[in-house]
mmCIF file with all atom_site columns, C-alpha atoms in Angstrom:
data_model
loop_
_atom_site.group_PDB
_atom_site.id
_atom_site.type_symbol
_atom_site.label_atom_id
_atom_site.label_alt_id
_atom_site.label_comp_id
_atom_site.label_asym_id
_atom_site.label_entity_id
_atom_site.label_seq_id
_atom_site.pdbx_PDB_ins_code
_atom_site.Cartn_x
_atom_site.Cartn_y
_atom_site.Cartn_z
_atom_site.occupancy
_atom_site.B_iso_or_equiv
_atom_site.pdbx_formal_charge
_atom_site.auth_seq_id
_atom_site.auth_comp_id
_atom_site.auth_asym_id
_atom_site.auth_atom_id
_atom_site.pdbx_PDB_model_num
ATOM 1   C CA . UNK A 1 1   ? -4.305  -2.982  25.832  1.00 43.00 ? 274 UNK A CA 1
ATOM 2   C CA . UNK A 1 2   ? -1.570  -0.726  24.556  1.00 44.00 ? 275 UNK A CA 1
ATOM 3   C CA . UNK A 1 3   ? 1.025   -2.493  22.717  1.00 42.00 ? 276 UNK A CA 1
ATOM 4   C CA . UNK A 1 4   ? 3.894   -0.450  21.295  1.00 47.00 ? 277 UNK A CA 1
ATOM 5   C CA . UNK A 1 5   ? 1.746   2.696   21.328  1.00 50.00 ? 278 UNK A CA 1
ATOM 6   C CA . UNK A 1 6   ? -1.092  1.248   19.166  1.00 54.00 ? 279 UNK A CA 1
ATOM 7   C CA . UNK A 1 7   ? -4.335  0.339   20.893  1.00 62.00 ? 280 UNK A CA 1
ATOM 8   C CA . UNK A 1 8   ? -6.683  -2.373  19.574  1.00 64.00 ? 281 UNK A CA 1
ATOM 9   C CA . UNK A 1 9   ? -9.216  0.262   18.341  1.00 70.00 ? 282 UNK A CA 1
ATOM 10  C CA . UNK A 1 10  ? -6.670  1.745   16.085  1.00 67.00 ? 283 UNK A CA 1
ATOM 11  C CA . UNK A 1 11  ? -5.594  -1.716  14.731  1.00 69.00 ? 284 UNK A CA 1
ATOM 12  C CA . UNK A 1 12  ? -9.245  -2.420  13.994  1.00 72.00 ? 285 UNK A CA 1
ATOM 13  C CA . UNK A 1 13  ? -9.478  0.841   12.106  1.00 72.00 ? 286 UNK A CA 1
ATOM 14  C CA . UNK A 1 14  ? -6.412  0.048   10.105  1.00 68.00 ? 287 UNK A CA 1
ATOM 15  C CA . UNK A 1 15  ? -7.630  -3.363  9.253   1.00 71.00 ? 288 UNK A CA 1
ATOM 16  C CA . UNK A 1 16  ? -10.995 -1.746  8.041   1.00 74.00 ? 289 UNK A CA 1
ATOM 17  C CA . UNK A 1 17  ? -9.030  0.553   5.841   1.00 73.00 ? 290 UNK A CA 1
ATOM 18  C CA . UNK A 1 18  ? -7.287  -2.379  4.298   1.00 71.00 ? 291 UNK A CA 1
ATOM 19  C CA . UNK A 1 19  ? -10.612 -4.123  3.809   1.00 73.00 ? 292 UNK A CA 1
ATOM 20  C CA . UNK A 1 20  ? -11.962 -0.961  2.015   1.00 73.00 ? 293 UNK A CA 1
ATOM 21  C CA . UNK A 1 21  ? -8.813  -0.775  -0.125  1.00 68.00 ? 294 UNK A CA 1
ATOM 22  C CA . UNK A 1 22  ? -9.124  -4.429  -1.202  1.00 65.00 ? 295 UNK A CA 1
ATOM 23  C CA . UNK A 1 23  ? -12.764 -4.176  -2.176  1.00 69.00 ? 296 UNK A CA 1
ATOM 24  C CA . UNK A 1 24  ? -12.619 -0.829  -4.071  1.00 66.00 ? 297 UNK A CA 1
ATOM 25  C CA . UNK A 1 25  ? -11.420 -0.642  -7.739  1.00 60.00 ? 298 UNK A CA 1
ATOM 26  C CA . UNK A 1 26  ? -7.892  0.319   -8.177  1.00 54.00 ? 299 UNK A CA 1
ATOM 27  C CA . UNK A 1 27  ? -7.213  4.059   -8.392  1.00 51.00 ? 300 UNK A CA 1
ATOM 28  C CA . UNK A 1 28  ? -10.094 4.988   -6.034  1.00 49.00 ? 301 UNK A CA 1
ATOM 29  C CA . UNK A 1 29  ? -9.078  6.941   -2.912  1.00 51.00 ? 302 UNK A CA 1
ATOM 30  C CA . UNK A 1 30  ? -9.780  5.073   0.454   1.00 51.00 ? 303 UNK A CA 1
ATOM 31  C CA . UNK A 1 31  ? -11.693 7.114   2.992   1.00 54.00 ? 304 UNK A CA 1
ATOM 32  C CA . UNK A 1 32  ? -10.579 6.812   6.574   1.00 55.00 ? 305 UNK A CA 1
ATOM 33  C CA . UNK A 1 33  ? -12.828 4.580   8.702   1.00 54.00 ? 306 UNK A CA 1
ATOM 34  C CA . UNK A 1 34  ? -13.680 6.054   12.160  1.00 58.00 ? 307 UNK A CA 1
ATOM 35  C CA . UNK A 1 35  ? -12.782 3.829   15.257  1.00 58.00 ? 308 UNK A CA 1
ATOM 36  C CA . UNK A 1 36  ? -16.523 3.636   16.334  1.00 59.00 ? 309 UNK A CA 1
ATOM 37  C CA . UNK A 1 37  ? -17.609 2.185   12.923  1.00 62.00 ? 310 UNK A CA 1
ATOM 38  C CA . UNK A 1 38  ? -17.780 -1.466  12.366  1.00 64.00 ? 311 UNK A CA 1
ATOM 39  C CA . UNK A 1 39  ? -16.605 -3.140  9.080   1.00 58.00 ? 312 UNK A CA 1
ATOM 40  C CA . UNK A 1 40  ? -19.150 -4.838  6.925   1.00 65.00 ? 313 UNK A CA 1
ATOM 41  C CA . UNK A 1 41  ? -17.282 -7.954  6.332   1.00 73.00 ? 314 UNK A CA 1
ATOM 42  C CA . UNK A 1 42  ? -13.975 -9.542  7.152   1.00 81.00 ? 315 UNK A CA 1
ATOM 43  C CA . UNK A 1 43  ? -11.024 -9.464  4.680   1.00 80.00 ? 316 UNK A CA 1
ATOM 44  C CA . UNK A 1 44  ? -8.212  -11.822 4.396   1.00 87.00 ? 317 UNK A CA 1
ATOM 45  C CA . UNK A 1 45  ? -5.014  -9.979  5.246   1.00 85.00 ? 318 UNK A CA 1
ATOM 46  C CA . UNK A 1 46  ? -2.911  -11.844 2.516   1.00 87.00 ? 319 UNK A CA 1
ATOM 47  C CA . UNK A 1 47  ? -5.447  -10.875 -0.094  1.00 89.00 ? 320 UNK A CA 1
ATOM 48  C CA . UNK A 1 48  ? -5.411  -7.203  0.851   1.00 88.00 ? 321 UNK A CA 1
ATOM 49  C CA . UNK A 1 49  ? -1.544  -7.228  0.777   1.00 88.00 ? 322 UNK A CA 1
ATOM 50  C CA . UNK A 1 50  ? -1.446  -9.020  -2.534  1.00 91.00 ? 323 UNK A CA 1
ATOM 51  C CA . UNK A 1 51  ? -3.882  -6.506  -3.951  1.00 91.00 ? 324 UNK A CA 1
ATOM 52  C CA . UNK A 1 52  ? -1.856  -3.664  -2.748  1.00 91.00 ? 325 UNK A CA 1
ATOM 53  C CA . UNK A 1 53  ? 1.387   -5.029  -4.149  1.00 92.00 ? 326 UNK A CA 1
ATOM 54  C CA . UNK A 1 54  ? -0.307  -5.554  -7.389  1.00 93.00 ? 327 UNK A CA 1
ATOM 55  C CA . UNK A 1 55  ? -1.510  -2.020  -7.558  1.00 94.00 ? 328 UNK A CA 1
ATOM 56  C CA . UNK A 1 56  ? 2.121   -0.803  -6.883  1.00 94.00 ? 329 UNK A CA 1
ATOM 57  C CA . UNK A 1 57  ? 3.503   -3.013  -9.627  1.00 94.00 ? 330 UNK A CA 1
ATOM 58  C CA . UNK A 1 58  ? 0.968   -1.929  -12.074 1.00 95.00 ? 331 UNK A CA 1
ATOM 59  C CA . UNK A 1 59  ? 1.645   1.708   -11.343 1.00 94.00 ? 332 UNK A CA 1
ATOM 60  C CA . UNK A 1 60  ? 5.415   1.040   -12.006 1.00 95.00 ? 333 UNK A CA 1
ATOM 61  C CA . UNK A 1 61  ? 4.655   -0.755  -15.181 1.00 96.00 ? 334 UNK A CA 1
ATOM 62  C CA . UNK A 1 62  ? 2.360   2.025   -16.352 1.00 95.00 ? 335 UNK A CA 1
ATOM 63  C CA . UNK A 1 63  ? 4.999   4.627   -15.435 1.00 96.00 ? 336 UNK A CA 1
ATOM 64  C CA . UNK A 1 64  ? 7.704   2.745   -17.468 1.00 96.00 ? 337 UNK A CA 1
ATOM 65  C CA . UNK A 1 65  ? 5.442   2.359   -20.527 1.00 95.00 ? 338 UNK A CA 1
ATOM 66  C CA . UNK A 1 66  ? 4.593   6.092   -20.463 1.00 95.00 ? 339 UNK A CA 1
ATOM 67  C CA . UNK A 1 67  ? 8.225   6.939   -20.121 1.00 95.00 ? 340 UNK A CA 1
ATOM 68  C CA . UNK A 1 68  ? 9.167   4.790   -23.099 1.00 95.00 ? 341 UNK A CA 1
ATOM 69  C CA . UNK A 1 69  ? 6.351   6.106   -25.177 1.00 95.00 ? 342 UNK A CA 1
ATOM 70  C CA . UNK A 1 70  ? 7.500   9.729   -24.413 1.00 95.00 ? 343 UNK A CA 1
ATOM 71  C CA . UNK A 1 71  ? 11.183  8.855   -25.260 1.00 95.00 ? 344 UNK A CA 1
ATOM 72  C CA . UNK A 1 72  ? 10.031  7.358   -28.473 1.00 94.00 ? 345 UNK A CA 1
ATOM 73  C CA . UNK A 1 73  ? 8.380   10.660  -29.436 1.00 93.00 ? 346 UNK A CA 1
ATOM 74  C CA . UNK A 1 74  ? 4.711   9.659   -29.065 1.00 91.00 ? 347 UNK A CA 1
ATOM 75  C CA . UNK A 1 75  ? 2.665   12.988  -29.018 1.00 90.00 ? 348 UNK A CA 1
ATOM 76  C CA . UNK A 1 76  ? -0.200  11.343  -27.048 1.00 92.00 ? 349 UNK A CA 1
ATOM 77  C CA . UNK A 1 77  ? 2.017   11.399  -23.851 1.00 92.00 ? 350 UNK A CA 1
ATOM 78  C CA . UNK A 1 78  ? 3.111   14.641  -22.349 1.00 93.00 ? 351 UNK A CA 1
ATOM 79  C CA . UNK A 1 79  ? 6.098   15.144  -20.121 1.00 94.00 ? 352 UNK A CA 1
ATOM 80  C CA . UNK A 1 80  ? 3.909   16.318  -17.073 1.00 93.00 ? 353 UNK A CA 1
ATOM 81  C CA . UNK A 1 81  ? 1.829   12.992  -17.423 1.00 93.00 ? 354 UNK A CA 1
ATOM 82  C CA . UNK A 1 82  ? 5.018   10.948  -17.449 1.00 95.00 ? 355 UNK A CA 1
ATOM 83  C CA . UNK A 1 83  ? 6.459   12.818  -14.465 1.00 95.00 ? 356 UNK A CA 1
ATOM 84  C CA . UNK A 1 84  ? 3.199   12.503  -12.357 1.00 95.00 ? 357 UNK A CA 1
ATOM 85  C CA . UNK A 1 85  ? 3.134   8.742   -13.127 1.00 95.00 ? 358 UNK A CA 1
ATOM 86  C CA . UNK A 1 86  ? 6.643   8.198   -12.170 1.00 95.00 ? 359 UNK A CA 1
ATOM 87  C CA . UNK A 1 87  ? 6.028   10.053  -8.863  1.00 96.00 ? 360 UNK A CA 1
ATOM 88  C CA . UNK A 1 88  ? 2.974   8.047   -8.147  1.00 94.00 ? 361 UNK A CA 1
ATOM 89  C CA . UNK A 1 89  ? 4.907   4.805   -8.710  1.00 95.00 ? 362 UNK A CA 1
ATOM 90  C CA . UNK A 1 90  ? 7.782   6.147   -6.610  1.00 95.00 ? 363 UNK A CA 1
ATOM 91  C CA . UNK A 1 91  ? 5.528   7.068   -3.665  1.00 95.00 ? 364 UNK A CA 1
ATOM 92  C CA . UNK A 1 92  ? 3.733   3.816   -3.821  1.00 94.00 ? 365 UNK A CA 1
ATOM 93  C CA . UNK A 1 93  ? 6.983   1.778   -3.822  1.00 94.00 ? 366 UNK A CA 1
ATOM 94  C CA . UNK A 1 94  ? 8.391   3.895   -0.870  1.00 95.00 ? 367 UNK A CA 1
ATOM 95  C CA . UNK A 1 95  ? 5.202   3.167   1.032   1.00 93.00 ? 368 UNK A CA 1
ATOM 96  C CA . UNK A 1 96  ? 5.416   -0.516  0.332   1.00 93.00 ? 369 UNK A CA 1
ATOM 97  C CA . UNK A 1 97  ? 8.973   -0.610  1.547   1.00 94.00 ? 370 UNK A CA 1
ATOM 98  C CA . UNK A 1 98  ? 7.956   1.155   4.676   1.00 94.00 ? 371 UNK A CA 1
ATOM 99  C CA . UNK A 1 99  ? 5.199   -1.161  5.441   1.00 92.00 ? 372 UNK A CA 1
ATOM 100 C CA . UNK A 1 100 ? 7.633   -4.244  4.861   1.00 92.00 ? 373 UNK A CA 1
ATOM 101 C CA . UNK A 1 101 ? 10.047  -2.690  7.253   1.00 94.00 ? 374 UNK A CA 1
ATOM 102 C CA . UNK A 1 102 ? 7.436   -2.229  9.860   1.00 95.00 ? 375 UNK A CA 1
ATOM 103 C CA . UNK A 1 103 ? 6.261   -5.964  9.402   1.00 92.00 ? 376 UNK A CA 1
ATOM 104 C CA . UNK A 1 104 ? 9.703   -7.189  9.700   1.00 94.00 ? 377 UNK A CA 1
ATOM 105 C CA . UNK A 1 105 ? 10.273  -5.113  12.781  1.00 94.00 ? 378 UNK A CA 1
ATOM 106 C CA . UNK A 1 106 ? 7.017   -6.438  14.356  1.00 93.00 ? 379 UNK A CA 1
ATOM 107 C CA . UNK A 1 107 ? 7.996   -9.967  13.585  1.00 93.00 ? 380 UNK A CA 1
ATOM 108 C CA . UNK A 1 108 ? 11.336  -9.572  15.245  1.00 93.00 ? 381 UNK A CA 1
ATOM 109 C CA . UNK A 1 109 ? 9.717   -7.962  18.181  1.00 93.00 ? 382 UNK A CA 1
ATOM 110 C CA . UNK A 1 110 ? 7.316   -10.773 18.565  1.00 92.00 ? 383 UNK A CA 1
ATOM 111 C CA . UNK A 1 111 ? 10.002  -13.459 18.214  1.00 92.00 ? 384 UNK A CA 1
ATOM 112 C CA . UNK A 1 112 ? 12.008  -11.792 21.042  1.00 91.00 ? 385 UNK A CA 1
ATOM 113 C CA . UNK A 1 113 ? 9.077   -11.713 23.520  1.00 90.00 ? 386 UNK A CA 1
ATOM 114 C CA . UNK A 1 114 ? 9.298   -13.779 26.602  1.00 85.00 ? 387 UNK A CA 1
ATOM 115 C CA . UNK A 1 115 ? 6.686   -16.419 26.857  1.00 78.00 ? 388 UNK A CA 1
#
């Protein structure tokens, strides 16, 4: 069944990617999972979401700490490292906001459905 342009196979692939992101250590890239592959185990959506939010939060904290160290004149932190860290934190936050917007939109769409 095709709901809003996303079929069930695509949704299963996205859930498998969330599962893979939740089980891998932070900082490791997540490889896309094919539609034909079956996930090894089930993952709780709230745990995957919490893990992702914690990763974004830690990236922001790390970025702020690096910026403060650089501003204080710490020679162990270079400007390029600070800028890269800030960009990673910014991209992570923007992605989180987009996911939130999609979830709110989906919630409103489901609430407006005729039963």
